[in-house]
Amino acid sequence: MKKLLHNRVAIVTGAGGGLGRAHALELARHGARVIVNDIAGATNGAAARAVVDDIRSVGGEAHLHLGDVTRAEDMQAMADQAMTAWGRIDILVNNAGILRDKTFAKMPLDDFRLVLEVHVMGAVNATKAVWAQMQNQQYGRIVMTTSSSGLYGNFGQANYGAAKMALVGFMQTLALEGMKRNIRVNCLAPTAATGMTHGVLPPEVLAKLAPEQVSPALVPLVVEDAPTRMIMLAGAGSFEAAHITMTQGIHIADEACADAGELLCDRLADVQDRSGELVPQSGWAQYEHELKKGMPEQELAS
C-alpha cells in the first residue's frame, strides 16, 4: 500500500470514537502523524487514548489532545501541541459534533444554539488555530464534515441541518481565500453508524454503515493533489459528489418589471429548469450571470 500521507501532520477533532476514530486510523495507515482530539468527558478521554494506542501499536505516530472545540484557547493549544511535536500542520479534519434532534416546533432554542456552537464554531475555532501556520508553510488541507441533512434537509434536524450547511459556505469561502497559499478546503458528507445514530436507524442498516466504510473518502481530499471546494458523499462503501448549482433562469425586461412577480409565478418552471445548469466558481458568478442577461455586452465591459 502506498503511504500517500507519509510524514504529513494531521489533526482530527472528535476522534475518540465513530467517524473520528476511523478517520484518525485511516490517516495514520497512510503514514500521517496524528493529533487525536476529543473532549475529556467523564472518562477523561479514555476512548481517544485508545485510538492513540491503536496507532502506536502498529508503528504509527500519534498524540492525544483533550480539549473542547467550542473553546478557542483549547484549539490553539491543540495546534501548538502539533507544532511542538512535529513542527508543522498539514491536515485538519473538523469532525467533532453532537445531535439534539427534535422537530423545530418542540426544539428549545438552547439546543439549536448548542448544535451550532459545536459544529460551526467548533470548526471555526479549530481552523483559525491552524490557518496562519498553513499560510506560512504554503500548504494545508482542511476537511469540514457536512451532511445530507444540511444539503437536502432531514425531518427533526433543523439545528443540525443549519449547522452542516453553514460549514459548506465556510468551506467555499476558505477554499477561495486559501488558493494562493496552496490551502485546499473540502467537505465530506458521511452516512455512517456512530454513537449519534444508534437508536435512530434499525440494526440491519447500522451494520452496513460502519465508519470504516466512509473514511477512505477522506484520503483524496487531503493528499498533495487534492481538489478544492469538493463536497464528497460517502457511506456503505459508495462515494458520490454533490454540487451547488445555478440554473440558466430567465430575464424579465425592465419594461415588464412592474408585473415581474406575476410573470415569475407563470414562468416558475422555466426558472427551475435544470437544462444547462451552472456550477459557480464563486459568489460573483451570480452577479455576472444576471448582468449578462440584462445588459448589452459593451455596457458590461465598461
PDB file of N, CA and C in Angstrom, residues 222-295:
ATOM      1  N   VAL A 222      -7.257  15.060   1.135  1.00  0.00           N
ATOM      2  CA  VAL A 222      -6.150  15.613   1.924  1.00  0.00           C
ATOM      3  C   VAL A 222      -4.773  15.289   1.359  1.00  0.00           C
ATOM      4  N   VAL A 223      -4.698  14.575   0.249  1.00  0.00           N
ATOM      5  CA  VAL A 223      -3.393  14.293  -0.353  1.00  0.00           C
ATOM      6  C   VAL A 223      -2.861  15.543  -1.047  1.00  0.00           C
ATOM      7  N   GLU A 224      -1.619  15.452  -1.523  1.00  0.00           N
ATOM      8  CA  GLU A 224      -0.980  16.627  -2.121  1.00  0.00           C
ATOM      9  C   GLU A 224      -1.761  17.163  -3.318  1.00  0.00           C
ATOM     10  N   ASP A 225      -2.290  16.280  -4.166  1.00  0.00           N
ATOM     11  CA  ASP A 225      -3.023  16.740  -5.345  1.00  0.00           C
ATOM     12  C   ASP A 225      -4.533  16.752  -5.121  1.00  0.00           C
ATOM     13  N   ALA A 226      -4.941  17.029  -3.897  1.00  0.00           N
ATOM     14  CA  ALA A 226      -6.366  17.084  -3.550  1.00  0.00           C
ATOM     15  C   ALA A 226      -7.082  18.166  -4.350  1.00  0.00           C
ATOM     16  N   PRO A 227      -8.382  17.985  -4.578  1.00  0.00           N
ATOM     17  CA  PRO A 227      -9.172  19.060  -5.170  1.00  0.00           C
ATOM     18  C   PRO A 227      -9.410  20.147  -4.128  1.00  0.00           C
ATOM     19  N   THR A 228     -10.125  21.160  -4.497  1.00  0.00           N
ATOM     20  CA  THR A 228     -10.607  22.125  -3.513  1.00  0.00           C
ATOM     21  C   THR A 228     -12.049  22.475  -3.860  1.00  0.00           C
ATOM     22  N   ARG A 229     -12.843  22.757  -2.840  1.00  0.00           N
ATOM     23  CA  ARG A 229     -14.280  23.060  -2.970  1.00  0.00           C
ATOM     24  C   ARG A 229     -15.089  21.846  -3.425  1.00  0.00           C
ATOM     25  N   MET A 230     -14.643  20.657  -3.087  1.00  0.00           N
ATOM     26  CA  MET A 230     -15.416  19.454  -3.414  1.00  0.00           C
ATOM     27  C   MET A 230     -16.282  19.063  -2.224  1.00  0.00           C
ATOM     28  N   ILE A 231     -17.491  18.598  -2.511  1.00  0.00           N
ATOM     29  CA  ILE A 231     -18.357  18.013  -1.492  1.00  0.00           C
ATOM     30  C   ILE A 231     -18.443  16.525  -1.791  1.00  0.00           C
ATOM     31  N   MET A 232     -17.711  15.737  -1.033  1.00  0.00           N
ATOM     32  CA  MET A 232     -17.677  14.284  -1.205  1.00  0.00           C
ATOM     33  C   MET A 232     -18.736  13.647  -0.316  1.00  0.00           C
ATOM     34  N   LEU A 233     -19.537  12.765  -0.898  1.00  0.00           N
ATOM     35  CA  LEU A 233     -20.530  11.991  -0.149  1.00  0.00           C
ATOM     36  C   LEU A 233     -20.018  10.563  -0.026  1.00  0.00           C
ATOM     37  N   ALA A 234     -20.209   9.946   1.138  1.00  0.00           N
ATOM     38  CA  ALA A 234     -19.696   8.591   1.326  1.00  0.00           C
ATOM     39  C   ALA A 234     -20.517   7.833   2.353  1.00  0.00           C
ATOM     40  N   GLY A 235     -20.722   6.556   2.071  1.00  0.00           N
ATOM     41  CA  GLY A 235     -21.412   5.684   3.014  1.00  0.00           C
ATOM     42  C   GLY A 235     -21.622   4.310   2.431  1.00  0.00           C
ATOM     43  N   ALA A 236     -21.506   3.284   3.274  1.00  0.00           N
ATOM     44  CA  ALA A 236     -21.746   1.899   2.875  1.00  0.00           C
ATOM     45  C   ALA A 236     -20.877   1.489   1.689  1.00  0.00           C
ATOM     46  N   GLY A 237     -19.679   2.070   1.594  1.00  0.00           N
ATOM     47  CA  GLY A 237     -18.770   1.731   0.510  1.00  0.00           C
ATOM     48  C   GLY A 237     -19.067   2.423  -0.801  1.00  0.00           C
ATOM     49  N   SER A 238     -19.995   3.360  -0.811  1.00  0.00           N
ATOM     50  CA  SER A 238     -20.332   4.117  -2.017  1.00  0.00           C
ATOM     51  C   SER A 238     -19.858   5.564  -1.867  1.00  0.00           C
ATOM     52  N   PHE A 239     -19.506   6.172  -2.985  1.00  0.00           N
ATOM     53  CA  PHE A 239     -18.932   7.515  -2.968  1.00  0.00           C
ATOM     54  C   PHE A 239     -19.530   8.336  -4.115  1.00  0.00           C
ATOM     55  N   GLU A 240     -19.939   9.563  -3.800  1.00  0.00           N
ATOM     56  CA  GLU A 240     -20.551  10.456  -4.771  1.00  0.00           C
ATOM     57  C   GLU A 240     -20.047  11.883  -4.528  1.00  0.00           C
ATOM     58  N   ALA A 241     -20.405  12.780  -5.432  1.00  0.00           N
ATOM     59  CA  ALA A 241     -20.112  14.203  -5.243  1.00  0.00           C
ATOM     60  C   ALA A 241     -21.414  14.985  -5.307  1.00  0.00           C
ATOM     61  N   ALA A 242     -21.523  15.991  -4.466  1.00  0.00           N
ATOM     62  CA  ALA A 242     -22.664  16.908  -4.504  1.00  0.00           C
ATOM     63  C   ALA A 242     -22.188  18.245  -5.054  1.00  0.00           C
ATOM     64  N   HIS A 243     -23.082  18.945  -5.736  1.00  0.00           N
ATOM     65  CA  HIS A 243     -22.753  20.255  -6.300  1.00  0.00           C
ATOM     66  C   HIS A 243     -23.856  21.251  -5.968  1.00  0.00           C
ATOM     67  N   ILE A 244     -23.459  22.469  -5.708  1.00  0.00           N
ATOM     68  CA  ILE A 244     -24.419  23.562  -5.568  1.00  0.00           C
ATOM     69  C   ILE A 244     -24.464  24.271  -6.913  1.00  0.00           C
ATOM     70  N   THR A 245     -25.616  24.230  -7.551  1.00  0.00           N
ATOM     71  CA  THR A 245     -25.718  24.686  -8.932  1.00  0.00           C
ATOM     72  C   THR A 245     -26.644  25.891  -9.067  1.00  0.00           C
ATOM     73  N   MET A 246     -26.620  26.474 -10.243  1.00  0.00           N
ATOM     74  CA  MET A 246     -27.484  27.607 -10.574  1.00  0.00           C
ATOM     75  C   MET A 246     -28.072  27.353 -11.960  1.00  0.00           C
ATOM     76  N   THR A 247     -29.375  27.491 -12.096  1.00  0.00           N
ATOM     77  CA  THR A 247     -29.997  27.287 -13.405  1.00  0.00           C
ATOM     78  C   THR A 247     -29.732  28.478 -14.318  1.00  0.00           C
ATOM     79  N   GLN A 248     -29.980  28.267 -15.607  1.00  0.00           N
ATOM     80  CA  GLN A 248     -29.851  29.378 -16.554  1.00  0.00           C
ATOM     81  C   GLN A 248     -30.878  30.464 -16.256  1.00  0.00           C
ATOM     82  N   GLY A 249     -32.063  30.060 -15.801  1.00  0.00           N
ATOM     83  CA  GLY A 249     -33.079  31.019 -15.397  1.00  0.00           C
ATOM     84  C   GLY A 249     -33.633  31.839 -16.550  1.00  0.00           C
ATOM     85  N   ILE A 250     -34.276  32.928 -16.213  1.00  0.00           N
ATOM     86  CA  ILE A 250     -34.890  33.809 -17.212  1.00  0.00           C
ATOM     87  C   ILE A 250     -34.531  35.257 -16.895  1.00  0.00           C
ATOM     88  N   HIS A 251     -34.765  36.134 -17.858  1.00  0.00           N
ATOM     89  CA  HIS A 251     -34.599  37.577 -17.635  1.00  0.00           C
ATOM     90  C   HIS A 251     -35.909  38.275 -17.959  1.00  0.00           C
ATOM     91  N   ILE A 252     -36.329  39.142 -17.081  1.00  0.00           N
ATOM     92  CA  ILE A 252     -37.539  39.934 -17.305  1.00  0.00           C
ATOM     93  C   ILE A 252     -37.108  41.359 -17.638  1.00  0.00           C
ATOM     94  N   ALA A 253     -37.482  41.820 -18.817  1.00  0.00           N
ATOM     95  CA  ALA A 253     -37.055  43.137 -19.294  1.00  0.00           C
ATOM     96  C   ALA A 253     -37.546  44.244 -18.371  1.00  0.00           C
ATOM     97  N   ASP A 254     -36.804  45.349 -18.365  1.00  0.00           N
ATOM     98  CA  ASP A 254     -37.119  46.468 -17.473  1.00  0.00           C
ATOM     99  C   ASP A 254     -38.565  46.933 -17.606  1.00  0.00           C
ATOM    100  N   GLU A 255     -39.050  46.965 -18.845  1.00  0.00           N
ATOM    101  CA  GLU A 255     -40.396  47.485 -19.056  1.00  0.00           C
ATOM    102  C   GLU A 255     -41.476  46.575 -18.481  1.00  0.00           C
ATOM    103  N   ALA A 256     -41.111  45.334 -18.166  1.00  0.00           N
ATOM    104  CA  ALA A 256     -42.091  44.396 -17.605  1.00  0.00           C
ATOM    105  C   ALA A 256     -41.950  44.241 -16.099  1.00  0.00           C
ATOM    106  N   CYS A 257     -41.022  44.994 -15.499  1.00  0.00           N
ATOM    107  CA  CYS A 257     -40.723  44.793 -14.074  1.00  0.00           C
ATOM    108  C   CYS A 257     -41.915  45.055 -13.166  1.00  0.00           C
ATOM    109  N   ALA A 258     -42.815  45.928 -13.583  1.00  0.00           N
ATOM    110  CA  ALA A 258     -43.988  46.202 -12.746  1.00  0.00           C
ATOM    111  C   ALA A 258     -44.822  44.952 -12.549  1.00  0.00           C
ATOM    112  N   ASP A 259     -44.757  44.047 -13.510  1.00  0.00           N
ATOM    113  CA  ASP A 259     -45.518  42.797 -13.430  1.00  0.00           C
ATOM    114  C   ASP A 259     -44.605  41.597 -13.186  1.00  0.00           C
ATOM    115  N   ALA A 260     -43.383  41.833 -12.684  1.00  0.00           N
ATOM    116  CA  ALA A 260     -42.401  40.755 -12.576  1.00  0.00           C
ATOM    117  C   ALA A 260     -42.876  39.627 -11.671  1.00  0.00           C
ATOM    118  N   GLY A 261     -43.505  39.961 -10.549  1.00  0.00           N
ATOM    119  CA  GLY A 261     -43.979  38.921  -9.637  1.00  0.00           C
ATOM    120  C   GLY A 261     -44.975  37.993 -10.300  1.00  0.00           C
ATOM    121  N   GLU A 262     -45.912  38.582 -11.036  1.00  0.00           N
ATOM    122  CA  GLU A 262     -46.923  37.779 -11.730  1.00  0.00           C
ATOM    123  C   GLU A 262     -46.281  36.933 -12.827  1.00  0.00           C
ATOM    124  N   LEU A 263     -45.345  37.542 -13.563  1.00  0.00           N
ATOM    125  CA  LEU A 263     -44.660  36.805 -14.622  1.00  0.00           C
ATOM    126  C   LEU A 263     -43.863  35.632 -14.058  1.00  0.00           C
ATOM    127  N   LEU A 264     -43.231  35.848 -12.915  1.00  0.00           N
ATOM    128  CA  LEU A 264     -42.465  34.769 -12.286  1.00  0.00           C
ATOM    129  C   LEU A 264     -43.367  33.624 -11.864  1.00  0.00           C
ATOM    130  N   CYS A 265     -44.542  33.938 -11.355  1.00  0.00           N
ATOM    131  CA  CYS A 265     -45.489  32.873 -11.000  1.00  0.00           C
ATOM    132  C   CYS A 265     -45.825  32.030 -12.221  1.00  0.00           C
ATOM    133  N   ASP A 266     -45.992  32.687 -13.363  1.00  0.00           N
ATOM    134  CA  ASP A 266     -46.347  31.975 -14.588  1.00  0.00           C
ATOM    135  C   ASP A 266     -45.171  31.176 -15.148  1.00  0.00           C
ATOM    136  N   ARG A 267     -43.953  31.645 -14.887  1.00  0.00           N
ATOM    137  CA  ARG A 267     -42.776  31.028 -15.521  1.00  0.00           C
ATOM    138  C   ARG A 267     -41.840  30.368 -14.517  1.00  0.00           C
ATOM    139  N   LEU A 268     -42.364  30.001 -13.382  1.00  0.00           N
ATOM    140  CA  LEU A 268     -41.516  29.400 -12.351  1.00  0.00           C
ATOM    141  C   LEU A 268     -40.847  28.119 -12.842  1.00  0.00           C
ATOM    142  N   ALA A 269     -41.531  27.353 -13.665  1.00  0.00           N
ATOM    143  CA  ALA A 269     -40.935  26.126 -14.207  1.00  0.00           C
ATOM    144  C   ALA A 269     -39.708  26.443 -15.054  1.00  0.00           C
ATOM    145  N   ASP A 270     -39.739  27.569 -15.769  1.00  0.00           N
ATOM    146  CA  ASP A 270     -38.575  27.972 -16.571  1.00  0.00           C
ATOM    147  C   ASP A 270     -37.402  28.362 -15.671  1.00  0.00           C
ATOM    148  N   VAL A 271     -37.704  29.032 -14.570  1.00  0.00           N
ATOM    149  CA  VAL A 271     -36.651  29.402 -13.615  1.00  0.00           C
ATOM    150  C   VAL A 271     -35.996  28.148 -13.039  1.00  0.00           C
ATOM    151  N   GLN A 272     -36.803  27.119 -12.794  1.00  0.00           N
ATOM    152  CA  GLN A 272     -36.308  25.889 -12.177  1.00  0.00           C
ATOM    153  C   GLN A 272     -35.715  24.898 -13.168  1.00  0.00           C
ATOM    154  N   ASP A 273     -35.879  25.125 -14.453  1.00  0.00           N
ATOM    155  CA  ASP A 273     -35.392  24.202 -15.482  1.00  0.00           C
ATOM    156  C   ASP A 273     -33.879  24.012 -15.351  1.00  0.00           C
ATOM    157  N   ARG A 274     -33.444  22.761 -15.194  1.00  0.00           N
ATOM    158  CA  ARG A 274     -32.034  22.485 -14.926  1.00  0.00           C
ATOM    159  C   ARG A 274     -31.206  22.267 -16.189  1.00  0.00           C
ATOM    160  N   SER A 275     -31.793  22.443 -17.341  1.00  0.00           N
ATOM    161  CA  SER A 275     -31.029  22.314 -18.586  1.00  0.00           C
ATOM    162  C   SER A 275     -29.911  23.358 -18.610  1.00  0.00           C
ATOM    163  N   GLY A 276     -28.688  22.897 -18.810  1.00  0.00           N
ATOM    164  CA  GLY A 276     -27.554  23.815 -18.889  1.00  0.00           C
ATOM    165  C   GLY A 276     -27.203  24.490 -17.585  1.00  0.00           C
ATOM    166  N   GLU A 277     -27.538  23.855 -16.456  1.00  0.00           N
ATOM    167  CA  GLU A 277     -27.251  24.491 -15.164  1.00  0.00           C
ATOM    168  C   GLU A 277     -25.752  24.672 -14.961  1.00  0.00           C
ATOM    169  N   LEU A 278     -25.390  25.629 -14.138  1.00  0.00           N
ATOM    170  CA  LEU A 278     -24.005  26.020 -13.907  1.00  0.00           C
ATOM    171  C   LEU A 278     -23.561  25.612 -12.511  1.00  0.00           C
ATOM    172  N   VAL A 279     -22.253  25.382 -12.355  1.00  0.00           N
ATOM    173  CA  VAL A 279     -21.644  25.205 -11.035  1.00  0.00           C
ATOM    174  C   VAL A 279     -20.758  26.430 -10.811  1.00  0.00           C
ATOM    175  N   PRO A 280     -21.250  27.457 -10.127  1.00  0.00           N
ATOM    176  CA  PRO A 280     -20.492  28.702  -9.982  1.00  0.00           C
ATOM    177  C   PRO A 280     -19.160  28.492  -9.262  1.00  0.00           C
ATOM    178  N   GLN A 281     -18.150  29.205  -9.720  1.00  0.00           N
ATOM    179  CA  GLN A 281     -16.830  29.115  -9.108  1.00  0.00           C
ATOM    180  C   GLN A 281     -16.653  30.079  -7.943  1.00  0.00           C
ATOM    181  N   SER A 282     -17.590  30.997  -7.774  1.00  0.00           N
ATOM    182  CA  SER A 282     -17.602  31.885  -6.607  1.00  0.00           C
ATOM    183  C   SER A 282     -18.956  32.581  -6.588  1.00  0.00           C
ATOM    184  N   GLY A 283     -19.231  33.295  -5.511  1.00  0.00           N
ATOM    185  CA  GLY A 283     -20.481  34.028  -5.419  1.00  0.00           C
ATOM    186  C   GLY A 283     -20.624  35.090  -6.496  1.00  0.00           C
ATOM    187  N   TRP A 284     -19.483  35.590  -7.008  1.00  0.00           N
ATOM    188  CA  TRP A 284     -19.531  36.619  -8.042  1.00  0.00           C
ATOM    189  C   TRP A 284     -20.167  36.104  -9.329  1.00  0.00           C
ATOM    190  N   ALA A 285     -20.153  34.787  -9.522  1.00  0.00           N
ATOM    191  CA  ALA A 285     -20.718  34.215 -10.750  1.00  0.00           C
ATOM    192  C   ALA A 285     -22.195  34.554 -10.901  1.00  0.00           C
ATOM    193  N   GLN A 286     -22.916  34.657  -9.797  1.00  0.00           N
ATOM    194  CA  GLN A 286     -24.337  35.019  -9.889  1.00  0.00           C
ATOM    195  C   GLN A 286     -24.497  36.435 -10.444  1.00  0.00           C
ATOM    196  N   TYR A 287     -23.694  37.370  -9.933  1.00  0.00           N
ATOM    197  CA  TYR A 287     -23.758  38.745 -10.435  1.00  0.00           C
ATOM    198  C   TYR A 287     -23.496  38.775 -11.941  1.00  0.00           C
ATOM    199  N   GLU A 288     -22.419  38.095 -12.357  1.00  0.00           N
ATOM    200  CA  GLU A 288     -22.049  38.109 -13.768  1.00  0.00           C
ATOM    201  C   GLU A 288     -23.147  37.513 -14.637  1.00  0.00           C
ATOM    202  N   HIS A 289     -23.689  36.390 -14.188  1.00  0.00           N
ATOM    203  CA  HIS A 289     -24.713  35.692 -14.972  1.00  0.00           C
ATOM    204  C   HIS A 289     -25.949  36.571 -15.145  1.00  0.00           C
ATOM    205  N   GLU A 290     -26.362  37.196 -14.067  1.00  0.00           N
ATOM    206  CA  GLU A 290     -27.576  38.013 -14.122  1.00  0.00           C
ATOM    207  C   GLU A 290     -27.368  39.292 -14.930  1.00  0.00           C
ATOM    208  N   LEU A 291     -26.203  39.908 -14.764  1.00  0.00           N
ATOM    209  CA  LEU A 291     -25.934  41.141 -15.505  1.00  0.00           C
ATOM    210  C   LEU A 291     -25.796  40.884 -17.000  1.00  0.00           C
ATOM    211  N   LYS A 292     -25.180  39.763 -17.358  1.00  0.00           N
ATOM    212  CA  LYS A 292     -25.009  39.444 -18.778  1.00  0.00           C
ATOM    213  C   LYS A 292     -26.352  39.273 -19.476  1.00  0.00           C
ATOM    214  N   LYS A 293     -27.327  38.754 -18.751  1.00  0.00           N
ATOM    215  CA  LYS A 293     -28.645  38.561 -19.359  1.00  0.00           C
ATOM    216  C   LYS A 293     -29.399  39.884 -19.512  1.00  0.00           C
ATOM    217  N   GLY A 294     -29.050  40.860 -18.677  1.00  0.00           N
ATOM    218  CA  GLY A 294     -29.834  42.090 -18.660  1.00  0.00           C
ATOM    219  C   GLY A 294     -29.160  43.304 -19.234  1.00  0.00           C
ATOM    220  N   MET A 295     -27.850  43.197 -19.604  1.00  0.00           N
ATOM    221  CA  MET A 295     -27.126  44.364 -20.103  1.00  0.00           C
ATOM    222  C   MET A 295     -26.427  44.030 -21.409  1.00  0.00           C
TER     223      MET A 295
END
